[in-house]
Amino acid sequence: MTGVPASAAGGPSGARRAKGPSSSGGLTPASGRALAREARDTAPGDSGDGRARREVPGSEEVRPAAPSSPQPTDGSGGTAEAQGSTRAPRGGKIAAAAVDQASVWNIANLLTMLRLLLVPAFVMLMLADGGYDPAWRSLAWAAFAVAMITDLFDGHLARTYNLVTDFGKIADPIADKAIMGAALICLSALGDLPWWVTGVILGRELGITLLRFLVIRYGVIPASRGGKLKTLTQGVAVGMYVLALTGWLATLRWWVMAAAVVLTVATGLDYVKQAIVLRRQGIAERKAALEETEE
């Protein structure tokens, strides 16, 4: 029997053609389109016409990831996102600075600032129209009274609500001395109060303030009840002198001012005594500490 090639006798390639839709092994137009659709539906990814492959029951649809859009740069090669990350620390510093600034602008410090602003206002009202007009003197008394009332509250608020700041430590005593000194000097300048009274009160206040700074290395001189009573008496006496009082009220204010002067001198001497004792104790403690270290 004559040998026939495998392809002609229905070999592997012939068998593949036999499985096709045509018995002669050729492809009809319909079968070609069917094969193209099958290849398109089963091919991974997108087909040539841009549609995703058909979903298969029980499987998840796989969609290609959208191309990432180019990030805007600042001209130095860094993206906006990277710039945002580098700007974060600066934002944190700004926020921290804002917190520090807000801690200074608390209610206690605001009252102290108000008292400082009332000093020039009081002087202008006190000296308006020659300094003897009862109406202007009443307005000056109102400004002085507000300043003294804020003096009673700002320190209490600072200690109660933990609002103590370095600004308050410096500004509060300055505001106290400023409003009291302005009132005494104006009264003496107008002839309503002897200059020696103004000198005694202001000399005591400035002297005790300086004494506190001199002994601060050894400790702090606490405010005594006598000192608080002195401050209250001074405020009442000066307030009565600011008002244009006559008759028995004018006599009463003289006695109140006399009591204020006595308390001013007595408490001043008491502060000097406390400062001397505090200094001696501090020196003795330092000497004892040096002796212990030498041993």
PDB file of N, CA and C in Angstrom, residues 18-97:
ATOM      1  N   ALA A  18     -10.344  18.700  11.191  1.00  0.00           N
ATOM      2  CA  ALA A  18     -11.577  17.920  11.194  1.00  0.00           C
ATOM      3  C   ALA A  18     -12.497  18.349  12.314  1.00  0.00           C
ATOM      4  N   LYS A  19     -11.939  18.829  13.409  1.00  0.00           N
ATOM      5  CA  LYS A  19     -12.747  19.283  14.516  1.00  0.00           C
ATOM      6  C   LYS A  19     -13.397  20.630  14.266  1.00  0.00           C
ATOM      7  N   GLY A  20     -12.988  21.321  13.220  1.00  0.00           N
ATOM      8  CA  GLY A  20     -13.538  22.632  12.916  1.00  0.00           C
ATOM      9  C   GLY A  20     -14.955  22.504  12.430  1.00  0.00           C
ATOM     10  N   PRO A  21     -15.585  23.622  12.182  1.00  0.00           N
ATOM     11  CA  PRO A  21     -16.969  23.624  11.779  1.00  0.00           C
ATOM     12  C   PRO A  21     -17.185  23.073  10.383  1.00  0.00           C
ATOM     13  N   SER A  22     -16.145  23.090   9.567  1.00  0.00           N
ATOM     14  CA  SER A  22     -16.286  22.584   8.202  1.00  0.00           C
ATOM     15  C   SER A  22     -15.623  21.242   8.078  1.00  0.00           C
ATOM     16  N   SER A  23     -16.224  20.382   7.383  1.00  0.00           N
ATOM     17  CA  SER A  23     -15.646  19.050   7.230  1.00  0.00           C
ATOM     18  C   SER A  23     -14.436  19.060   6.355  1.00  0.00           C
ATOM     19  N   SER A  24     -14.286  20.058   5.549  1.00  0.00           N
ATOM     20  CA  SER A  24     -13.122  20.135   4.663  1.00  0.00           C
ATOM     21  C   SER A  24     -11.936  20.776   5.333  1.00  0.00           C
ATOM     22  N   GLY A  25     -12.096  21.186   6.569  1.00  0.00           N
ATOM     23  CA  GLY A  25     -10.956  21.788   7.300  1.00  0.00           C
ATOM     24  C   GLY A  25     -10.827  23.267   7.086  1.00  0.00           C
ATOM     25  N   GLY A  26     -11.618  23.945   6.230  1.00  0.00           N
ATOM     26  CA  GLY A  26     -11.539  25.385   6.019  1.00  0.00           C
ATOM     27  C   GLY A  26     -12.410  26.146   7.001  1.00  0.00           C
ATOM     28  N   LEU A  27     -12.266  27.457   7.074  1.00  0.00           N
ATOM     29  CA  LEU A  27     -13.021  28.331   7.973  1.00  0.00           C
ATOM     30  C   LEU A  27     -14.005  29.128   7.157  1.00  0.00           C
ATOM     31  N   THR A  28     -15.259  29.060   7.601  1.00  0.00           N
ATOM     32  CA  THR A  28     -16.280  29.874   6.944  1.00  0.00           C
ATOM     33  C   THR A  28     -16.282  31.238   7.591  1.00  0.00           C
ATOM     34  N   PRO A  29     -16.903  32.242   6.938  1.00  0.00           N
ATOM     35  CA  PRO A  29     -16.956  33.578   7.567  1.00  0.00           C
ATOM     36  C   PRO A  29     -17.640  33.567   8.911  1.00  0.00           C
ATOM     37  N   ALA A  30     -18.713  32.797   9.040  1.00  0.00           N
ATOM     38  CA  ALA A  30     -19.415  32.763  10.334  1.00  0.00           C
ATOM     39  C   ALA A  30     -18.565  32.172  11.420  1.00  0.00           C
ATOM     40  N   SER A  31     -17.867  31.046  11.068  1.00  0.00           N
ATOM     41  CA  SER A  31     -17.009  30.427  12.096  1.00  0.00           C
ATOM     42  C   SER A  31     -15.861  31.325  12.466  1.00  0.00           C
ATOM     43  N   GLY A  32     -15.349  32.101  11.522  1.00  0.00           N
ATOM     44  CA  GLY A  32     -14.258  33.030  11.833  1.00  0.00           C
ATOM     45  C   GLY A  32     -14.696  34.112  12.807  1.00  0.00           C
ATOM     46  N   ARG A  33     -15.912  34.629  12.593  1.00  0.00           N
ATOM     47  CA  ARG A  33     -16.402  35.660  13.507  1.00  0.00           C
ATOM     48  C   ARG A  33     -16.641  35.088  14.898  1.00  0.00           C
ATOM     49  N   ALA A  34     -17.131  33.835  14.965  1.00  0.00           N
ATOM     50  CA  ALA A  34     -17.358  33.207  16.265  1.00  0.00           C
ATOM     51  C   ALA A  34     -16.061  33.013  17.022  1.00  0.00           C
ATOM     52  N   LEU A  35     -15.033  32.563  16.285  1.00  0.00           N
ATOM     53  CA  LEU A  35     -13.735  32.379  16.941  1.00  0.00           C
ATOM     54  C   LEU A  35     -13.157  33.716  17.409  1.00  0.00           C
ATOM     55  N   ALA A  36     -13.372  34.768  16.635  1.00  0.00           N
ATOM     56  CA  ALA A  36     -12.864  36.080  17.026  1.00  0.00           C
ATOM     57  C   ALA A  36     -13.546  36.568  18.288  1.00  0.00           C
ATOM     58  N   ARG A  37     -14.896  36.351  18.351  1.00  0.00           N
ATOM     59  CA  ARG A  37     -15.605  36.769  19.566  1.00  0.00           C
ATOM     60  C   ARG A  37     -15.136  35.972  20.775  1.00  0.00           C
ATOM     61  N   GLU A  38     -14.923  34.648  20.563  1.00  0.00           N
ATOM     62  CA  GLU A  38     -14.454  33.819  21.686  1.00  0.00           C
ATOM     63  C   GLU A  38     -13.082  34.263  22.166  1.00  0.00           C
ATOM     64  N   ALA A  39     -12.213  34.561  21.225  1.00  0.00           N
ATOM     65  CA  ALA A  39     -10.873  35.016  21.620  1.00  0.00           C
ATOM     66  C   ALA A  39     -10.928  36.355  22.336  1.00  0.00           C
ATOM     67  N   ARG A  40     -11.840  37.234  21.871  1.00  0.00           N
ATOM     68  CA  ARG A  40     -11.964  38.544  22.502  1.00  0.00           C
ATOM     69  C   ARG A  40     -12.501  38.432  23.917  1.00  0.00           C
ATOM     70  N   ASP A  41     -13.495  37.529  24.119  1.00  0.00           N
ATOM     71  CA  ASP A  41     -14.116  37.397  25.433  1.00  0.00           C
ATOM     72  C   ASP A  41     -13.220  36.724  26.438  1.00  0.00           C
ATOM     73  N   THR A  42     -12.362  35.852  25.989  1.00  0.00           N
ATOM     74  CA  THR A  42     -11.502  35.096  26.914  1.00  0.00           C
ATOM     75  C   THR A  42     -10.147  35.724  27.077  1.00  0.00           C
ATOM     76  N   ALA A  43      -9.802  36.749  26.279  1.00  0.00           N
ATOM     77  CA  ALA A  43      -8.472  37.362  26.390  1.00  0.00           C
ATOM     78  C   ALA A  43      -8.382  38.180  27.656  1.00  0.00           C
ATOM     79  N   PRO A  44      -7.233  38.113  28.378  1.00  0.00           N
ATOM     80  CA  PRO A  44      -7.074  38.931  29.589  1.00  0.00           C
ATOM     81  C   PRO A  44      -6.943  40.395  29.235  1.00  0.00           C
ATOM     82  N   GLY A  45      -7.422  41.241  30.130  1.00  0.00           N
ATOM     83  CA  GLY A  45      -7.310  42.676  29.916  1.00  0.00           C
ATOM     84  C   GLY A  45      -8.431  43.174  29.034  1.00  0.00           C
ATOM     85  N   ASP A  46      -8.161  44.308  28.399  1.00  0.00           N
ATOM     86  CA  ASP A  46      -9.156  44.930  27.551  1.00  0.00           C
ATOM     87  C   ASP A  46      -9.029  44.415  26.137  1.00  0.00           C
ATOM     88  N   SER A  47     -10.164  44.400  25.410  1.00  0.00           N
ATOM     89  CA  SER A  47     -10.158  44.021  24.012  1.00  0.00           C
ATOM     90  C   SER A  47      -9.753  45.207  23.169  1.00  0.00           C
ATOM     91  N   GLY A  48      -9.654  44.936  21.915  1.00  0.00           N
ATOM     92  CA  GLY A  48      -9.201  45.994  21.031  1.00  0.00           C
ATOM     93  C   GLY A  48     -10.159  47.152  20.975  1.00  0.00           C
ATOM     94  N   ASP A  49     -11.464  46.917  21.218  1.00  0.00           N
ATOM     95  CA  ASP A  49     -12.403  48.026  21.138  1.00  0.00           C
ATOM     96  C   ASP A  49     -12.568  48.745  22.464  1.00  0.00           C
ATOM     97  N   GLY A  50     -11.728  48.447  23.488  1.00  0.00           N
ATOM     98  CA  GLY A  50     -11.718  49.186  24.744  1.00  0.00           C
ATOM     99  C   GLY A  50     -12.643  48.614  25.787  1.00  0.00           C
ATOM    100  N   ARG A  51     -13.459  47.550  25.542  1.00  0.00           N
ATOM    101  CA  ARG A  51     -14.352  46.997  26.550  1.00  0.00           C
ATOM    102  C   ARG A  51     -13.625  45.992  27.411  1.00  0.00           C
ATOM    103  N   ALA A  52     -13.968  45.908  28.705  1.00  0.00           N
ATOM    104  CA  ALA A  52     -13.364  44.925  29.601  1.00  0.00           C
ATOM    105  C   ALA A  52     -13.940  43.564  29.292  1.00  0.00           C
ATOM    106  N   ARG A  53     -13.202  42.538  29.717  1.00  0.00           N
ATOM    107  CA  ARG A  53     -13.676  41.179  29.437  1.00  0.00           C
ATOM    108  C   ARG A  53     -14.936  40.919  30.232  1.00  0.00           C
ATOM    109  N   ARG A  54     -15.757  39.974  29.697  1.00  0.00           N
ATOM    110  CA  ARG A  54     -17.023  39.683  30.319  1.00  0.00           C
ATOM    111  C   ARG A  54     -16.838  39.039  31.686  1.00  0.00           C
ATOM    112  N   GLU A  55     -17.766  39.319  32.561  1.00  0.00           N
ATOM    113  CA  GLU A  55     -17.706  38.749  33.895  1.00  0.00           C
ATOM    114  C   GLU A  55     -18.017  37.270  33.837  1.00  0.00           C
ATOM    115  N   VAL A  56     -17.333  36.532  34.677  1.00  0.00           N
ATOM    116  CA  VAL A  56     -17.592  35.107  34.828  1.00  0.00           C
ATOM    117  C   VAL A  56     -18.283  34.910  36.152  1.00  0.00           C
ATOM    118  N   PRO A  57     -19.386  34.195  36.191  1.00  0.00           N
ATOM    119  CA  PRO A  57     -20.074  33.985  37.472  1.00  0.00           C
ATOM    120  C   PRO A  57     -19.139  33.417  38.517  1.00  0.00           C
ATOM    121  N   GLY A  58     -19.164  34.025  39.719  1.00  0.00           N
ATOM    122  CA  GLY A  58     -18.328  33.540  40.821  1.00  0.00           C
ATOM    123  C   GLY A  58     -16.967  34.163  40.863  1.00  0.00           C
ATOM    124  N   SER A  59     -16.648  34.988  39.933  1.00  0.00           N
ATOM    125  CA  SER A  59     -15.334  35.636  39.930  1.00  0.00           C
ATOM    126  C   SER A  59     -15.521  37.133  40.050  1.00  0.00           C
ATOM    127  N   GLU A  60     -14.468  37.820  40.501  1.00  0.00           N
ATOM    128  CA  GLU A  60     -14.511  39.262  40.643  1.00  0.00           C
ATOM    129  C   GLU A  60     -14.107  39.921  39.348  1.00  0.00           C
ATOM    130  N   GLU A  61     -14.730  41.065  39.102  1.00  0.00           N
ATOM    131  CA  GLU A  61     -14.382  41.805  37.902  1.00  0.00           C
ATOM    132  C   GLU A  61     -13.055  42.502  38.120  1.00  0.00           C
ATOM    133  N   VAL A  62     -12.188  42.328  37.222  1.00  0.00           N
ATOM    134  CA  VAL A  62     -10.868  42.921  37.312  1.00  0.00           C
ATOM    135  C   VAL A  62     -10.824  44.072  36.344  1.00  0.00           C
ATOM    136  N   ARG A  63     -10.652  45.285  36.873  1.00  0.00           N
ATOM    137  CA  ARG A  63     -10.569  46.460  36.029  1.00  0.00           C
ATOM    138  C   ARG A  63      -9.151  47.019  36.101  1.00  0.00           C
ATOM    139  N   PRO A  64      -8.665  47.483  35.008  1.00  0.00           N
ATOM    140  CA  PRO A  64      -7.312  48.055  35.025  1.00  0.00           C
ATOM    141  C   PRO A  64      -7.292  49.337  35.838  1.00  0.00           C
ATOM    142  N   ALA A  65      -6.204  49.541  36.527  1.00  0.00           N
ATOM    143  CA  ALA A  65      -6.073  50.743  37.356  1.00  0.00           C
ATOM    144  C   ALA A  65      -5.971  51.972  36.477  1.00  0.00           C
ATOM    145  N   ALA A  66      -6.641  53.055  36.936  1.00  0.00           N
ATOM    146  CA  ALA A  66      -6.606  54.293  36.161  1.00  0.00           C
ATOM    147  C   ALA A  66      -5.217  54.885  36.216  1.00  0.00           C
ATOM    148  N   PRO A  67      -4.770  55.381  35.099  1.00  0.00           N
ATOM    149  CA  PRO A  67      -3.420  55.965  35.104  1.00  0.00           C
ATOM    150  C   PRO A  67      -3.346  57.146  36.049  1.00  0.00           C
ATOM    151  N   SER A  68      -2.289  57.206  36.827  1.00  0.00           N
ATOM    152  CA  SER A  68      -2.133  58.287  37.808  1.00  0.00           C
ATOM    153  C   SER A  68      -1.843  59.585  37.092  1.00  0.00           C
ATOM    154  N   SER A  69      -2.543  60.624  37.547  1.00  0.00           N
ATOM    155  CA  SER A  69      -2.345  61.937  36.939  1.00  0.00           C
ATOM    156  C   SER A  69      -1.041  62.526  37.433  1.00  0.00           C
ATOM    157  N   PRO A  70      -0.372  63.285  36.609  1.00  0.00           N
ATOM    158  CA  PRO A  70       0.918  63.867  37.036  1.00  0.00           C
ATOM    159  C   PRO A  70       0.728  64.833  38.187  1.00  0.00           C
ATOM    160  N   GLN A  71       1.607  64.742  39.193  1.00  0.00           N
ATOM    161  CA  GLN A  71       1.539  65.617  40.360  1.00  0.00           C
ATOM    162  C   GLN A  71       2.161  66.966  40.021  1.00  0.00           C
ATOM    163  N   PRO A  72       1.501  68.062  40.419  1.00  0.00           N
ATOM    164  CA  PRO A  72       2.108  69.381  40.176  1.00  0.00           C
ATOM    165  C   PRO A  72       3.345  69.564  41.025  1.00  0.00           C
ATOM    166  N   THR A  73       4.321  70.169  40.450  1.00  0.00           N
ATOM    167  CA  THR A  73       5.578  70.390  41.147  1.00  0.00           C
ATOM    168  C   THR A  73       5.783  71.871  41.349  1.00  0.00           C
ATOM    169  N   ASP A  74       6.749  72.206  42.173  1.00  0.00           N
ATOM    170  CA  ASP A  74       7.057  73.608  42.448  1.00  0.00           C
ATOM    171  C   ASP A  74       8.258  74.091  41.663  1.00  0.00           C
ATOM    172  N   GLY A  75       8.651  73.271  40.674  1.00  0.00           N
ATOM    173  CA  GLY A  75       9.802  73.665  39.879  1.00  0.00           C
ATOM    174  C   GLY A  75      11.089  73.099  40.396  1.00  0.00           C
ATOM    175  N   SER A  76      11.112  72.518  41.569  1.00  0.00           N
ATOM    176  CA  SER A  76      12.337  71.948  42.127  1.00  0.00           C
ATOM    177  C   SER A  76      12.320  70.441  42.118  1.00  0.00           C
ATOM    178  N   GLY A  77      11.326  69.837  41.449  1.00  0.00           N
ATOM    179  CA  GLY A  77      11.305  68.392  41.355  1.00  0.00           C
ATOM    180  C   GLY A  77      10.444  67.739  42.381  1.00  0.00           C
ATOM    181  N   GLY A  78       9.981  68.425  43.415  1.00  0.00           N
ATOM    182  CA  GLY A  78       9.156  67.839  44.454  1.00  0.00           C
ATOM    183  C   GLY A  78       7.694  67.980  44.119  1.00  0.00           C
ATOM    184  N   THR A  79       6.918  67.003  44.451  1.00  0.00           N
ATOM    185  CA  THR A  79       5.491  67.059  44.188  1.00  0.00           C
ATOM    186  C   THR A  79       4.799  67.860  45.248  1.00  0.00           C
ATOM    187  N   ALA A  80       3.507  68.183  44.971  1.00  0.00           N
ATOM    188  CA  ALA A  80       2.736  68.963  45.944  1.00  0.00           C
ATOM    189  C   ALA A  80       2.530  68.187  47.223  1.00  0.00           C
ATOM    190  N   GLU A  81       2.370  66.838  47.079  1.00  0.00           N
ATOM    191  CA  GLU A  81       2.172  66.034  48.284  1.00  0.00           C
ATOM    192  C   GLU A  81       3.406  66.056  49.149  1.00  0.00           C
ATOM    193  N   ALA A  82       4.570  65.961  48.499  1.00  0.00           N
ATOM    194  CA  ALA A  82       5.810  66.012  49.265  1.00  0.00           C
ATOM    195  C   ALA A  82       5.977  67.371  49.928  1.00  0.00           C
ATOM    196  N   GLN A  83       5.574  68.428  49.186  1.00  0.00           N
ATOM    197  CA  GLN A  83       5.671  69.750  49.782  1.00  0.00           C
ATOM    198  C   GLN A  83       4.762  69.880  50.989  1.00  0.00           C
ATOM    199  N   GLY A  84       3.555  69.265  50.908  1.00  0.00           N
ATOM    200  CA  GLY A  84       2.648  69.313  52.043  1.00  0.00           C
ATOM    201  C   GLY A  84       3.245  68.657  53.264  1.00  0.00           C
ATOM    202  N   SER A  85       3.978  67.522  53.024  1.00  0.00           N
ATOM    203  CA  SER A  85       4.582  66.848  54.167  1.00  0.00           C
ATOM    204  C   SER A  85       5.698  67.681  54.767  1.00  0.00           C
ATOM    205  N   THR A  86       6.408  68.442  53.911  1.00  0.00           N
ATOM    206  CA  THR A  86       7.466  69.272  54.469  1.00  0.00           C
ATOM    207  C   THR A  86       6.913  70.504  55.154  1.00  0.00           C
ATOM    208  N   ARG A  87       5.696  70.946  54.742  1.00  0.00           N
ATOM    209  CA  ARG A  87       5.106  72.105  55.384  1.00  0.00           C
ATOM    210  C   ARG A  87       4.461  71.786  56.714  1.00  0.00           C
ATOM    211  N   ALA A  88       4.233  70.513  57.002  1.00  0.00           N
ATOM    212  CA  ALA A  88       3.556  70.137  58.244  1.00  0.00           C
ATOM    213  C   ALA A  88       4.298  70.609  59.488  1.00  0.00           C
ATOM    214  N   PRO A  89       5.649  70.425  59.547  1.00  0.00           N
ATOM    215  CA  PRO A  89       6.321  70.898  60.752  1.00  0.00           C
ATOM    216  C   PRO A  89       6.169  72.399  60.952  1.00  0.00           C
ATOM    217  N   ARG A  90       6.191  73.177  59.825  1.00  0.00           N
ATOM    218  CA  ARG A  90       6.029  74.614  59.986  1.00  0.00           C
ATOM    219  C   ARG A  90       4.657  74.945  60.529  1.00  0.00           C
ATOM    220  N   GLY A  91       3.635  74.223  60.062  1.00  0.00           N
ATOM    221  CA  GLY A  91       2.294  74.425  60.590  1.00  0.00           C
ATOM    222  C   GLY A  91       2.224  74.098  62.068  1.00  0.00           C
ATOM    223  N   GLY A  92       2.951  73.027  62.485  1.00  0.00           N
ATOM    224  CA  GLY A  92       2.959  72.685  63.902  1.00  0.00           C
ATOM    225  C   GLY A  92       3.598  73.768  64.741  1.00  0.00           C
ATOM    226  N   LYS A  93       4.671  74.384  64.198  1.00  0.00           N
ATOM    227  CA  LYS A  93       5.326  75.459  64.956  1.00  0.00           C
ATOM    228  C   LYS A  93       4.410  76.663  65.081  1.00  0.00           C
ATOM    229  N   ILE A  94       3.683  76.967  63.991  1.00  0.00           N
ATOM    230  CA  ILE A  94       2.773  78.110  64.041  1.00  0.00           C
ATOM    231  C   ILE A  94       1.675  77.862  65.060  1.00  0.00           C
ATOM    232  N   ALA A  95       1.145  76.613  65.072  1.00  0.00           N
ATOM    233  CA  ALA A  95       0.089  76.292  66.037  1.00  0.00           C
ATOM    234  C   ALA A  95       0.608  76.401  67.466  1.00  0.00           C
ATOM    235  N   ALA A  96       1.839  75.909  67.688  1.00  0.00           N
ATOM    236  CA  ALA A  96       2.409  75.996  69.037  1.00  0.00           C
ATOM    237  C   ALA A  96       2.605  77.443  69.458  1.00  0.00           C
ATOM    238  N   ALA A  97       3.051  78.290  68.506  1.00  0.00           N
ATOM    239  CA  ALA A  97       3.223  79.703  68.832  1.00  0.00           C
ATOM    240  C   ALA A  97       1.895  80.358  69.158  1.00  0.00           C
TER     241      ALA A  97
END
